[in-house]
Amino acid sequence: MVDLTVVFLGTSSAVPTRDRGLSSVAVRRGSELMIFDAGEGVQRNLLNAGLGLNKETRIFITHMHGDHSIGVLGILQSMSMYDRSKPVHVFGPKGIIEFIKENMRLLGFGLTYELYVKEVREGVVVRTDDYVIKACLAEHTSTDYAYLLEEFPRSGVFYPEKATGFGIPKEKWGVLQDGRNVKYRGRIFKPSDVAGPPRPGRKIGISGDTRPIKKLAKFFKNADLLIFDSTFGDDQSELAVERYHSTAKEAAELAEKAGVKKLVLTHFSSRYKDVTPLVEQARTIHKDTIAAEDMLRITVPYPDGEQSNQ
Amino acid sequence: MVDLTVVFLGTSSAVPTRDRGLSSVAVRRGSELMIFDAGEGVQRNLLNAGLGLNKETRIFITHMHGDHSIGVLGILQSMSMYDRSKPVHVFGPKGIIEFIKENMRLLGFGLTYELYVKEVREGVVVRTDDYVIKACLAEHTSTDYAYLLEEFPRSGVFYPEKATGFGIPKEKWGVLQDGRNVKYRGRIFKPSDVAGPPRPGRKIGISGDTRPIKKLAKFFKNADLLIFDSTFGDDQSELAVERYHSTAKEAAELAEKAGVKKLVLTHFSSRYKDVTPLVEQARTIHKDTIAAEDMLRITVPYPDGEQSNQ
């Protein structure tokens, strides 16, 4: 069981308000930190959220608008101020490399660590032993990539009585629990001999700024948590089309179509002091919907209901 | 009487802390807003301070380090989001034009208003009917300009009984009060005929990041309020030299030499959770010293003690 917790660092659209900072969502998975979008002010919100700047960190930018990207500079710079030595990876659409490189030159800052910046394309962006992160081209006024964090299936439930029954000594159990075969007294034991079927991992989707296009419903299929552009309410559905955003209800329709478990609305236009009506509009379509707010934390359970440790 | 109020928007050095944002000081003079430095997050602090983004605004950057300049981008961009039409002026050292121009290109944002960006040199940077703003080259690792806001003298105290004595009709008094001559019944009356001597205006100095060099003591001569780099305490005086900053005590020595009234220490290293010792160190040299904190407001009185209206 690995803890998977989402922390909303900024939930406003375009301009910050007193209550909401500019776009950013942190996903903490075990000891790793993933940051999706980094609007201005994010490094301070990371501090306030107790997430710090010294974890293994990957930053994913959905699109190059300033309210989603400017905060990268402060994060990278402050990491150097803290003498970070671990490498940092930044992913984003075309332009992200030049943005960082030019600003390092213009602001005259160097780094104490290796920085890898990559312009992404659709498909797998990151693959580790435990999960992949995929990108999917969304539909906004600027090239926007939606991201999906997808954990690989975990080993099935281990049955000690079966292992004991076969006479496999305890010191070999861990290998089987890790999903590998064990050879013992001339016989090969497979994990399926002593454990149930592999259990699915968790999926978290992040839309960035986008219209609720069909391909995203496919991309976010069966996500446990979907964080989706809900800039507008029903009252501004035309503006949502015009500005290539989504309404809360459109986000819910997409979540429903995708078979998503929990939907979190975010990126609210500053015109909505109270977003309750937007949540209500969405809930008429997709019941398990909530509104993001700055510093909201959500721990994502495994699909089979197992809760990760905090 | 024109209100002159200083609001500290960010008082931390290099990296933000939970309590202190990155460098910025707002000076509100009547209906005008001047912003000295704009670290990341300043646009939100402007909102929080109730200063807004639609005033007549001039932004002055002391030096191009990111913790003093990145916030300019968000301010300029959000002003467009709010459909601002009034022009904006930005002043800074060499590099400020390219920084703004390149980021507008890289982030793909346009403006709804005229933007004038100027690379300053030593001397007068802005001159209005009421004040000048001057720049002075300081001494830091990056080209740093200290700024001085200097009001022109106001008219002297007006004596109605003298005007009445000369038989000057009341409708002409305003002209004399504005410091201009009045011709009445063939005789020319000067302001000095009906008013006391001109009264000095106010002076506010802002150092940016710098060593406490001699020329700054001259530049800030007799300032009513001096906001000075106090990154370190006595415990880190060698680091202050090495990194081209000042200690609180050095700031006080400079203030004392310059005959400054009130000294405000700012730009504290994040190592000082409590800056009381720094204030105490400074007060051994210059008694009227306080520490800046985020959202601190100081209304600057006229040198003759007259308090402006809030």
Coordinates of C-alpha atoms in Angstrom, one line a residue:
Chain A
M1 CA 0.0 0.0 0.0
V2 CA 1.4 3.3 -1.1
D3 CA -0.1 6.6 0.0
L4 CA -1.6 8.6 -2.9
T5 CA -2.7 12.0 -1.9
V6 CA -3.8 14.9 -4.0
V7 CA -3.3 18.5 -2.6
F8 CA -4.8 21.4 -4.4
L9 CA -2.4 24.3 -4.4
G10 CA -4.3 26.7 -6.6
T11 CA -7.9 26.5 -7.9
S12 CA -8.6 29.8 -9.6
S13 CA -8.8 30.5 -13.3
A14 CA -6.7 33.2 -15.0
V15 CA -6.4 35.6 -12.1
P16 CA -5.9 34.8 -8.4
T17 CA -8.5 35.8 -5.9
R18 CA -8.3 36.3 -2.1
D19 CA -9.3 32.7 -1.6
R20 CA -7.9 30.9 -4.6
G21 CA -4.4 30.9 -6.0
L22 CA -3.4 30.2 -9.6
S23 CA -3.6 26.6 -11.0
S24 CA -1.6 23.8 -9.4
V25 CA -2.3 20.3 -8.1
A26 CA 0.3 18.3 -6.2
V27 CA 0.1 14.6 -6.1
R28 CA 2.2 12.9 -3.5
R29 CA 2.8 9.2 -4.1
G30 CA 4.8 7.7 -1.3
S31 CA 7.9 9.8 -1.1
E32 CA 7.5 11.2 -4.6
L33 CA 6.0 14.5 -5.5
M34 CA 4.3 15.3 -8.8
I35 CA 3.2 18.8 -9.5
F36 CA 0.6 19.3 -12.3
D37 CA 0.7 23.0 -13.4
A38 CA 2.5 25.7 -11.5
G39 CA 0.8 29.1 -11.5
E40 CA 2.4 32.0 -9.8
G41 CA 2.8 31.5 -6.1
V42 CA 2.9 27.7 -6.1
Q43 CA 6.3 27.4 -4.3
R44 CA 4.8 29.2 -1.3
N45 CA 1.7 27.0 -1.4
L46 CA 4.0 23.9 -1.4
L47 CA 5.6 25.2 1.8
N48 CA 2.2 25.9 3.3
A49 CA 1.0 22.4 2.4
G50 CA 4.1 21.0 4.1
L51 CA 5.2 19.3 0.8
G52 CA 8.6 21.0 0.7
L53 CA 11.0 21.3 -2.2
N54 CA 13.4 18.4 -1.6
K55 CA 11.3 15.4 -2.6
E56 CA 11.9 13.4 -5.8
T57 CA 9.9 15.8 -8.0
R58 CA 8.4 15.8 -11.4
I59 CA 6.5 18.8 -12.7
F60 CA 4.0 18.5 -15.5
I61 CA 2.7 21.6 -17.3
T62 CA -0.6 21.3 -19.2
H63 CA -0.1 24.5 -21.3
M64 CA 2.1 27.5 -21.5
H65 CA -0.3 30.2 -20.3
G66 CA 1.3 32.2 -17.5
D67 CA -1.3 31.3 -14.9
H68 CA -0.3 27.6 -15.3
S69 CA 3.5 27.9 -15.8
I70 CA 5.1 31.0 -14.3
G71 CA 5.4 29.3 -10.9
V72 CA 7.9 26.8 -12.3
L73 CA 10.6 29.4 -12.3
G74 CA 10.3 30.1 -8.6
I75 CA 10.2 26.4 -7.7
L76 CA 13.4 25.7 -9.8
Q77 CA 15.2 28.8 -8.4
S78 CA 14.2 28.1 -4.8
M79 CA 15.3 24.5 -5.0
S80 CA 18.8 25.8 -5.8
M81 CA 18.6 28.3 -2.9
Y82 CA 18.0 25.2 -0.7
D83 CA 21.1 23.5 -2.4
R84 CA 19.1 20.7 -3.8
S85 CA 21.1 17.9 -5.3
K86 CA 18.4 15.5 -6.6
P87 CA 17.6 15.9 -10.2
V88 CA 14.3 17.5 -11.3
H89 CA 12.2 16.7 -14.3
V90 CA 9.8 19.1 -16.0
F91 CA 7.4 18.1 -18.8
G92 CA 5.2 20.3 -20.8
P93 CA 4.1 21.3 -24.3
K94 CA 6.4 22.8 -27.0
G95 CA 7.8 26.0 -25.5
I96 CA 8.6 24.8 -22.1
I97 CA 12.3 24.3 -22.8
E98 CA 12.7 27.8 -24.2
F99 CA 10.7 29.3 -21.4
I100 CA 12.9 27.9 -18.7
K101 CA 16.2 28.4 -20.6
E102 CA 15.4 32.0 -21.5
N103 CA 14.3 32.9 -18.0
M104 CA 17.4 31.4 -16.5
R105 CA 19.4 33.6 -18.8
L106 CA 17.3 36.7 -18.3
L107 CA 17.1 36.4 -14.5
G108 CA 20.7 35.1 -14.2
F109 CA 20.1 32.0 -12.1
G110 CA 22.0 28.8 -12.0
L111 CA 21.0 25.4 -10.6
T112 CA 22.6 23.2 -8.0
Y113 CA 21.0 20.0 -9.5
E114 CA 20.4 18.4 -12.8
L115 CA 17.4 19.7 -14.6
Y116 CA 15.7 17.7 -17.4
V117 CA 13.0 19.5 -19.4
K118 CA 11.1 17.6 -22.0
E119 CA 8.5 18.6 -24.5
V120 CA 5.9 15.9 -24.4
R121 CA 3.8 14.3 -27.1
E122 CA 0.7 12.1 -26.7
G123 CA 1.3 8.7 -25.1
V124 CA 3.5 7.6 -22.2
V125 CA 5.5 10.5 -20.7
V126 CA 7.0 8.8 -17.7
R127 CA 7.2 5.1 -16.8
T128 CA 8.5 3.8 -13.5
D129 CA 8.3 0.4 -11.9
D130 CA 5.0 1.3 -10.3
Y131 CA 3.1 3.6 -12.7
V132 CA 3.0 5.4 -16.0
I133 CA 2.0 9.0 -16.7
K134 CA 0.4 9.5 -20.1
A135 CA -0.4 12.7 -22.0
C136 CA -3.4 13.4 -24.3
L137 CA -3.8 16.4 -26.4
A138 CA -6.9 18.4 -25.2
E139 CA -8.6 21.3 -26.8
H140 CA -7.8 24.8 -25.7
T141 CA -6.6 28.1 -27.2
S142 CA -3.0 27.0 -26.4
T143 CA -1.7 23.5 -26.9
D144 CA -2.9 21.7 -23.7
Y145 CA -2.0 18.2 -22.6
A146 CA -4.2 16.4 -20.2
Y147 CA -2.3 13.9 -17.9
L148 CA -3.2 10.6 -16.5
L149 CA -1.4 8.9 -13.6
E150 CA -2.0 5.2 -13.9
E151 CA -0.6 2.7 -11.4
F152 CA 0.3 -0.8 -12.5
P153 CA -1.8 -3.6 -10.9
R154 CA -0.6 -4.7 -7.5
S155 CA -0.1 -8.3 -6.5
G156 CA -3.2 -10.2 -5.4
V157 CA -4.1 -10.9 -1.8
F158 CA -1.5 -13.2 -0.3
Y159 CA -2.8 -16.4 1.4
P160 CA -0.2 -17.5 4.1
E161 CA -2.1 -20.8 4.6
K162 CA -1.5 -21.7 1.0
A163 CA 2.2 -20.9 1.2
T164 CA 2.4 -22.9 4.4
G165 CA 0.5 -25.8 2.8
F166 CA 3.1 -26.0 0.0
G167 CA 5.8 -25.9 2.7
I168 CA 7.4 -22.8 1.2
P169 CA 9.6 -21.2 3.9
K170 CA 8.7 -17.7 5.1
E171 CA 11.9 -16.1 3.8
K172 CA 10.7 -16.8 0.2
W173 CA 7.2 -15.3 0.7
G174 CA 8.3 -11.8 -0.1
V175 CA 9.5 -12.8 -3.6
L176 CA 6.1 -14.2 -4.3
Q177 CA 4.4 -11.2 -2.8
D178 CA 6.4 -9.0 -5.2
G179 CA 4.9 -11.0 -8.1
R180 CA 7.9 -13.1 -9.0
N181 CA 8.3 -16.9 -9.1
V182 CA 10.1 -19.0 -6.5
K183 CA 11.9 -22.2 -7.0
Y184 CA 11.8 -24.5 -4.0
R185 CA 12.7 -28.2 -3.7
G186 CA 12.7 -28.6 -7.5
R187 CA 9.3 -27.1 -8.0
I188 CA 8.4 -23.6 -9.4
F189 CA 5.8 -21.7 -7.5
K190 CA 4.0 -18.8 -9.1
P191 CA 2.4 -15.9 -7.2
S192 CA -1.0 -17.2 -8.4
D193 CA -0.4 -20.4 -6.4
V194 CA -0.4 -18.5 -3.1
A195 CA -2.3 -15.3 -3.9
G196 CA -5.5 -14.0 -5.5
P197 CA -5.5 -12.3 -8.8
P198 CA -3.6 -9.0 -9.3
R199 CA -5.6 -6.0 -8.0
P200 CA -5.9 -2.9 -10.1
G201 CA -3.9 0.3 -9.2
R202 CA -5.3 3.8 -9.0
K203 CA -5.9 6.3 -11.8
I204 CA -5.9 10.1 -11.4
G205 CA -6.7 12.3 -14.4
I206 CA -5.9 16.1 -14.7
S207 CA -7.4 17.9 -17.7
G208 CA -5.7 21.3 -17.7
D209 CA -7.8 23.9 -19.7
T210 CA -10.0 22.3 -22.3
R211 CA -13.3 21.7 -23.9
P212 CA -14.9 18.4 -22.8
I213 CA -13.9 16.5 -26.0
K214 CA -14.8 12.9 -26.5
K215 CA -11.2 11.6 -26.6
L216 CA -10.7 12.8 -23.1
A217 CA -13.6 10.6 -21.9
K218 CA -11.7 7.7 -23.4
F219 CA -8.4 8.9 -22.0
F220 CA -9.8 9.2 -18.4
K221 CA -11.7 5.9 -18.6
N222 CA -12.4 4.5 -15.2
A223 CA -10.3 7.0 -13.3
D224 CA -10.6 6.9 -9.6
L225 CA -10.3 10.7 -9.4
L226 CA -10.7 13.2 -12.2
I227 CA -9.7 16.8 -11.8
F228 CA -11.4 18.8 -14.6
D229 CA -11.7 22.3 -15.9
S230 CA -14.9 23.8 -14.6
T231 CA -14.2 27.5 -15.3
F232 CA -17.9 28.3 -15.8
G233 CA -21.4 27.4 -14.7
D234 CA -24.5 26.9 -16.9
D235 CA -24.9 30.7 -17.0
Q236 CA -21.8 31.1 -19.1
S237 CA -22.0 28.0 -21.3
E238 CA -21.4 30.1 -24.4
L239 CA -18.3 31.7 -22.9
A240 CA -17.0 28.2 -22.2
V241 CA -17.2 27.4 -25.9
E242 CA -15.7 30.7 -26.9
R243 CA -12.8 30.5 -24.6
Y244 CA -12.2 26.7 -24.9
H245 CA -13.0 25.9 -21.3
S246 CA -15.7 23.6 -19.8
T247 CA -18.7 24.2 -17.6
A248 CA -19.1 22.2 -14.4
K249 CA -22.0 20.3 -16.0
E250 CA -19.9 19.4 -19.1
A251 CA -17.1 18.2 -16.8
A252 CA -19.7 16.0 -15.1
E253 CA -21.0 14.6 -18.4
L254 CA -17.5 13.7 -19.4
A255 CA -16.8 12.1 -16.0
E256 CA -20.1 10.1 -16.3
K257 CA -19.2 9.0 -19.8
A258 CA -15.7 7.9 -18.7
G259 CA -17.1 6.0 -15.7
V260 CA -15.0 8.1 -13.4
K261 CA -15.5 7.6 -9.6
K262 CA -14.9 11.0 -8.0
L263 CA -15.0 14.2 -10.0
V264 CA -13.3 17.3 -8.6
L265 CA -14.2 20.6 -10.2
T266 CA -11.5 23.3 -10.3
H267 CA -10.2 26.3 -12.2
F268 CA -13.1 28.5 -11.3
S269 CA -13.7 31.8 -12.9
S270 CA -13.2 34.6 -10.4
R271 CA -16.8 35.7 -11.0
Y272 CA -18.0 32.8 -8.8
K273 CA -17.5 33.9 -5.2
D274 CA -19.5 30.8 -4.2
V275 CA -19.1 27.7 -6.4
T276 CA -22.0 25.8 -4.8
P277 CA -24.3 26.3 -7.9
L278 CA -21.6 24.8 -10.1
V279 CA -21.3 21.7 -7.9
E280 CA -25.1 21.4 -7.9
Q281 CA -25.2 21.6 -11.7
A282 CA -22.6 18.9 -12.0
R283 CA -24.2 16.6 -9.4
T284 CA -27.4 16.4 -11.5
I285 CA -25.2 14.4 -13.9
H286 CA -22.4 12.9 -11.8
K287 CA -23.3 12.4 -8.1
D288 CA -19.8 12.0 -6.7
T289 CA -18.6 15.5 -7.4
I290 CA -17.0 18.1 -5.2
A291 CA -15.4 21.5 -5.7
A292 CA -11.7 21.9 -5.2
E293 CA -10.5 24.6 -2.8
D294 CA -6.9 25.7 -2.0
M295 CA -5.2 23.2 0.3
L296 CA -7.9 20.6 -0.1
R297 CA -6.4 17.1 0.4
I298 CA -7.9 14.0 -1.0
T299 CA -6.3 10.6 -0.3
V300 CA -7.2 8.3 -3.2
P301 CA -8.2 4.7 -2.1
Y302 CA -7.5 1.7 -4.2
P303 CA -10.3 0.6 -6.5
D304 CA -11.0 -2.5 -4.4
G305 CA -11.6 -0.1 -1.4
E306 CA -8.3 -0.6 0.3
Q307 CA -7.2 2.7 1.9
S308 CA -3.6 3.7 1.7
N309 CA -1.8 4.8 4.8
Q310 CA -1.6 8.5 5.2
Chain B
M1 CA -2.3 67.2 1.8
V2 CA -1.9 64.1 -0.2
D3 CA -2.0 60.7 1.4
L4 CA 1.3 58.8 1.2
T5 CA 1.2 55.3 2.4
V6 CA 3.6 52.5 2.2
V7 CA 2.3 48.9 2.2
F8 CA 4.8 46.0 2.4
L9 CA 3.7 43.2 0.1
G10 CA 6.6 40.9 0.5
T11 CA 9.5 41.0 3.0
S12 CA 11.5 37.8 2.6
S13 CA 14.8 37.4 0.9
A14 CA 15.4 34.9 -1.9
V15 CA 12.8 32.3 -0.9
P16 CA 9.3 32.8 0.5
T17 CA 8.4 31.6 3.9
R18 CA 5.0 30.8 5.5
D19 CA 4.9 34.4 6.9
R20 CA 6.8 36.4 4.3
G21 CA 6.4 36.6 0.6
L22 CA 9.0 37.7 -2.0
S23 CA 10.1 41.3 -2.2
S24 CA 7.7 44.1 -3.0
V25 CA 6.7 47.4 -1.5
A26 CA 3.7 49.4 -2.7
V27 CA 3.6 53.2 -2.3
R28 CA 0.2 54.7 -2.6
R29 CA 0.3 58.5 -3.2
G30 CA -3.2 59.9 -3.5
S31 CA -4.8 57.9 -6.3
E32 CA -1.5 56.7 -7.8
L33 CA 0.2 53.4 -7.1
M34 CA 4.0 52.8 -7.3
I35 CA 5.3 49.3 -6.9
F36 CA 8.9 48.8 -6.0
D37 CA 10.0 45.3 -6.9
A38 CA 7.6 42.5 -7.7
G39 CA 8.6 39.1 -6.5
E40 CA 6.4 36.1 -7.3
G41 CA 2.9 36.3 -5.8
V42 CA 2.7 40.1 -5.6
Q43 CA -0.5 40.4 -7.7
R44 CA -2.3 38.4 -5.1
N45 CA -0.9 40.5 -2.2
L46 CA -2.0 43.6 -4.0
L47 CA -5.5 42.2 -4.0
N48 CA -5.2 41.2 -0.3
A49 CA -4.0 44.7 0.5
G50 CA -7.0 46.2 -1.3
L51 CA -4.8 48.1 -3.7
G52 CA -6.2 46.6 -6.9
L53 CA -4.9 46.6 -10.4
N54 CA -6.7 49.6 -12.0
K55 CA -4.9 52.5 -10.4
E56 CA -2.5 54.8 -12.3
T57 CA 0.5 52.4 -11.8
R58 CA 4.3 52.6 -12.1
I59 CA 6.4 49.6 -11.4
F60 CA 10.1 50.0 -10.4
I61 CA 12.4 47.0 -10.4
T62 CA 15.6 47.3 -8.4
H63 CA 17.4 44.3 -10.1
M64 CA 16.6 41.4 -12.3
H65 CA 16.8 38.5 -9.8
G66 CA 13.7 36.4 -10.0
D67 CA 12.6 37.0 -6.4
H68 CA 12.3 40.7 -7.2
S69 CA 11.0 40.6 -10.8
I70 CA 8.9 37.5 -11.7
G71 CA 5.8 39.0 -10.2
V72 CA 5.7 41.7 -12.9
L73 CA 4.5 39.2 -15.4
G74 CA 1.4 38.2 -13.4
I75 CA 0.6 41.9 -12.7
L76 CA 0.8 42.8 -16.4
Q77 CA -1.2 39.8 -17.5
S78 CA -3.9 40.1 -14.9
M79 CA -4.3 43.8 -15.7
S80 CA -5.3 42.6 -19.2
M81 CA -7.6 40.0 -17.8
Y82 CA -9.4 42.9 -16.1
D83 CA -9.5 44.8 -19.4
R84 CA -7.4 47.6 -18.1
S85 CA -7.2 50.6 -20.5
K86 CA -4.9 53.0 -18.6
P87 CA -1.2 52.8 -19.6
V88 CA 1.4 51.1 -17.3
H89 CA 5.0 52.1 -16.9
V90 CA 7.7 49.7 -15.8
F91 CA 11.2 50.8 -15.0
G92 CA 14.2 48.6 -14.2
P93 CA 17.8 47.9 -15.0
K94 CA 19.1 46.6 -18.3
G95 CA 17.3 43.4 -19.2
I96 CA 13.8 44.4 -18.0
I97 CA 12.6 45.1 -21.6
E98 CA 13.8 41.7 -22.9
F99 CA 12.4 39.9 -19.9
I100 CA 8.9 41.2 -20.4
K101 CA 9.0 41.0 -24.2
E102 CA 10.3 37.4 -24.3
N103 CA 7.8 36.2 -21.7
M104 CA 4.9 37.8 -23.5
R105 CA 6.1 35.9 -26.6
L106 CA 6.8 32.6 -24.7
L107 CA 3.5 32.7 -22.7
G108 CA 1.5 34.1 -25.6
F109 CA -0.2 37.0 -23.8
G110 CA -1.3 40.3 -25.2
L111 CA -2.2 43.5 -23.4
T112 CA -5.4 45.6 -23.4
Y113 CA -3.4 48.8 -22.5
E114 CA -0.2 50.6 -23.5
L115 CA 2.9 49.3 -21.8
Y116 CA 6.0 51.4 -21.5
V117 CA 9.1 49.6 -20.3
K118 CA 12.3 51.6 -19.7
E119 CA 15.8 50.7 -18.7
V120 CA 16.8 53.3 -16.2
R121 CA 20.1 55.0 -15.5
E122 CA 21.2 57.0 -12.5
G123 CA 19.3 60.3 -12.0
V124 CA 15.7 61.3 -12.5
V125 CA 13.6 58.4 -13.7
V126 CA 10.1 60.0 -13.4
R127 CA 9.1 63.6 -13.0
T128 CA 5.5 64.7 -12.4
D129 CA 4.1 68.0 -11.2
D130 CA 4.4 66.8 -7.6
Y131 CA 7.4 64.6 -7.3
V132 CA 10.5 63.0 -8.8
I133 CA 11.7 59.5 -8.6
K134 CA 15.4 59.1 -8.8
A135 CA 17.6 56.0 -9.3
C136 CA 21.1 55.4 -7.9
L137 CA 23.3 52.5 -8.7
A138 CA 23.8 50.3 -5.6
E139 CA 26.2 47.5 -5.1
H140 CA 24.9 43.9 -5.5
T141 CA 25.8 40.8 -7.5
S142 CA 23.4 42.0 -10.2
T143 CA 22.9 45.6 -11.3
D144 CA 20.7 47.1 -8.6
Y145 CA 19.2 50.5 -8.6
A146 CA 18.0 52.1 -5.4
Y147 CA 15.1 54.4 -5.8
L148 CA 14.1 57.7 -4.1
L149 CA 10.7 59.2 -4.2
E150 CA 11.0 63.0 -3.5
E151 CA 8.0 65.3 -3.3
F152 CA 8.5 68.9 -4.4
P153 CA 7.9 71.5 -1.6
R154 CA 4.3 72.4 -0.9
S155 CA 3.1 75.9 -0.7
G156 CA 3.6 77.6 2.6
V157 CA 0.8 78.0 5.2
F158 CA -1.8 80.4 3.8
Y159 CA -2.9 83.4 5.9
P160 CA -6.4 84.4 5.0
E161 CA -6.2 87.6 7.1
K162 CA -3.3 88.8 4.9
A163 CA -5.2 88.2 1.7
T164 CA -8.2 89.9 3.2
G165 CA -5.9 92.8 4.3
F166 CA -4.8 93.3 0.7
G167 CA -8.5 93.1 -0.4
I168 CA -7.8 90.1 -2.7
P169 CA -11.2 88.5 -3.5
K170 CA -11.7 84.9 -2.3
E171 CA -12.0 83.5 -5.8
K172 CA -8.3 84.4 -6.4
W173 CA -7.0 82.7 -3.2
G174 CA -6.7 79.3 -4.8
V175 CA -4.3 80.5 -7.4
L176 CA -2.0 81.9 -4.7
Q177 CA -2.4 78.7 -2.7
D178 CA -1.2 76.8 -5.8
G179 CA 2.0 78.9 -5.7
R180 CA 1.2 81.2 -8.6
N181 CA 1.0 85.0 -8.8
V182 CA -2.2 86.9 -8.9
K183 CA -2.8 90.3 -10.6
Y184 CA -5.5 92.3 -8.9
R185 CA -6.3 96.0 -9.4
G186 CA -3.0 96.6 -11.2
R187 CA -0.9 95.1 -8.5
I188 CA 0.9 91.7 -8.6
F189 CA 0.6 89.6 -5.5
K190 CA 3.1 86.7 -4.9
P191 CA 2.3 83.7 -2.8
S192 CA 4.9 84.9 -0.3
D193 CA 2.7 88.0 0.3
V194 CA -0.1 85.9 1.8
A195 CA 1.6 82.7 2.8
G196 CA 4.6 81.4 4.8
P197 CA 7.6 79.8 3.2
P198 CA 7.2 76.7 1.1
R199 CA 7.1 73.5 3.2
P200 CA 9.2 70.5 2.3
G201 CA 7.7 67.5 0.8
R202 CA 8.3 63.9 1.8
K203 CA 11.1 61.5 0.8
I204 CA 11.0 57.7 0.7
G205 CA 14.0 55.6 -0.1
I206 CA 14.1 52.0 -1.2
S207 CA 17.5 50.2 -1.5
G208 CA 16.8 47.0 -3.2
D209 CA 19.6 44.4 -2.5
T210 CA 22.9 46.1 -1.8
R211 CA 25.9 46.6 0.4
P212 CA 25.6 49.8 2.5
I213 CA 27.8 51.9 0.3
K214 CA 28.6 55.6 1.0
K215 CA 26.9 57.0 -2.1
L216 CA 23.6 55.6 -0.8
A217 CA 23.9 57.6 2.4
K218 CA 24.1 60.7 0.2
F219 CA 21.3 59.5 -2.1
F220 CA 18.9 58.9 0.8
K221 CA 19.9 62.1 2.6
N222 CA 17.2 63.3 5.0
A223 CA 14.6 60.7 3.8
D224 CA 11.5 60.5 6.0
L225 CA 11.4 56.8 5.5
L226 CA 14.1 54.5 4.4
I227 CA 13.4 50.8 3.4
F228 CA 16.8 49.1 3.4
D229 CA 18.2 45.6 2.8
S230 CA 18.7 43.9 6.1
T231 CA 19.1 40.3 4.9
F232 CA 21.4 39.4 7.8
G233 CA 22.1 40.0 11.5
D234 CA 25.4 40.5 13.2
D235 CA 25.9 36.8 13.3
Q236 CA 26.2 36.7 9.5
S237 CA 28.1 39.8 8.8
E238 CA 30.7 38.0 6.6
L239 CA 27.9 36.4 4.5
A240 CA 26.5 39.9 4.0
V241 CA 29.8 41.0 2.5
E242 CA 30.1 37.8 0.4
R243 CA 26.6 38.0 -1.0
Y244 CA 26.5 41.8 -1.4
H245 CA 23.7 42.3 1.1
S246 CA 23.6 44.4 4.3
T247 CA 23.2 43.5 8.0
A248 CA 20.5 45.3 10.0
K249 CA 23.2 47.2 11.9
E250 CA 24.8 48.3 8.6
A251 CA 21.4 49.5 7.4
A252 CA 21.1 51.5 10.7
E253 CA 24.6 53.0 10.3
L254 CA 23.7 54.2 6.8
A255 CA 20.4 55.6 8.0
E256 CA 22.1 57.4 10.8
K257 CA 24.7 58.9 8.4
A258 CA 22.0 59.9 6.0
G259 CA 20.0 61.7 8.7
V260 CA 17.0 59.5 7.9
K261 CA 13.9 59.7 10.2
K262 CA 12.4 56.2 10.2
L263 CA 14.3 53.1 9.1
V264 CA 12.4 50.0 8.1
L265 CA 14.4 46.8 7.9
T266 CA 13.3 44.3 5.3
H267 CA 14.4 41.4 3.0
F268 CA 15.1 39.1 5.8
S269 CA 16.9 35.8 5.3
S270 CA 14.5 32.9 5.9
R271 CA 16.9 31.7 8.6
Y272 CA 15.5 34.4 11.0
K273 CA 12.1 33.1 12.2
D274 CA 12.1 36.0 14.7
V275 CA 13.7 39.2 13.5
T276 CA 13.6 40.9 16.9
P277 CA 17.4 40.6 17.4
L278 CA 18.0 42.3 14.1
V279 CA 15.8 45.2 15.1
E280 CA 17.7 45.4 18.4
Q281 CA 21.0 45.4 16.7
A282 CA 19.9 48.3 14.4
R283 CA 18.4 50.3 17.3
T284 CA 21.7 50.5 19.0
I285 CA 22.7 52.8 16.1
H286 CA 19.4 54.3 14.8
K287 CA 16.6 54.4 17.4
D288 CA 13.6 54.9 15.1
T289 CA 13.9 51.5 13.4
I290 CA 11.2 48.8 12.8
A291 CA 11.0 45.5 11.0
A292 CA 8.8 45.2 8.0
E293 CA 6.3 42.5 7.9
D294 CA 3.9 41.5 5.1
M295 CA 0.9 43.8 4.9
L296 CA 2.4 46.4 7.3
R297 CA 1.2 49.8 6.4
I298 CA 3.0 53.1 7.2
T299 CA 1.5 56.5 6.4
V300 CA 4.3 58.9 6.0
P301 CA 3.8 62.3 7.6
Y302 CA 5.1 65.6 6.2
P303 CA 8.5 66.6 7.6
D304 CA 6.7 69.5 9.5
G305 CA 4.6 67.0 11.2
E306 CA 1.4 67.5 9.3
Q307 CA -0.3 64.1 8.9
S308 CA -1.9 63.3 5.6
N309 CA -5.4 62.1 5.4
Q310 CA -5.8 58.3 5.2

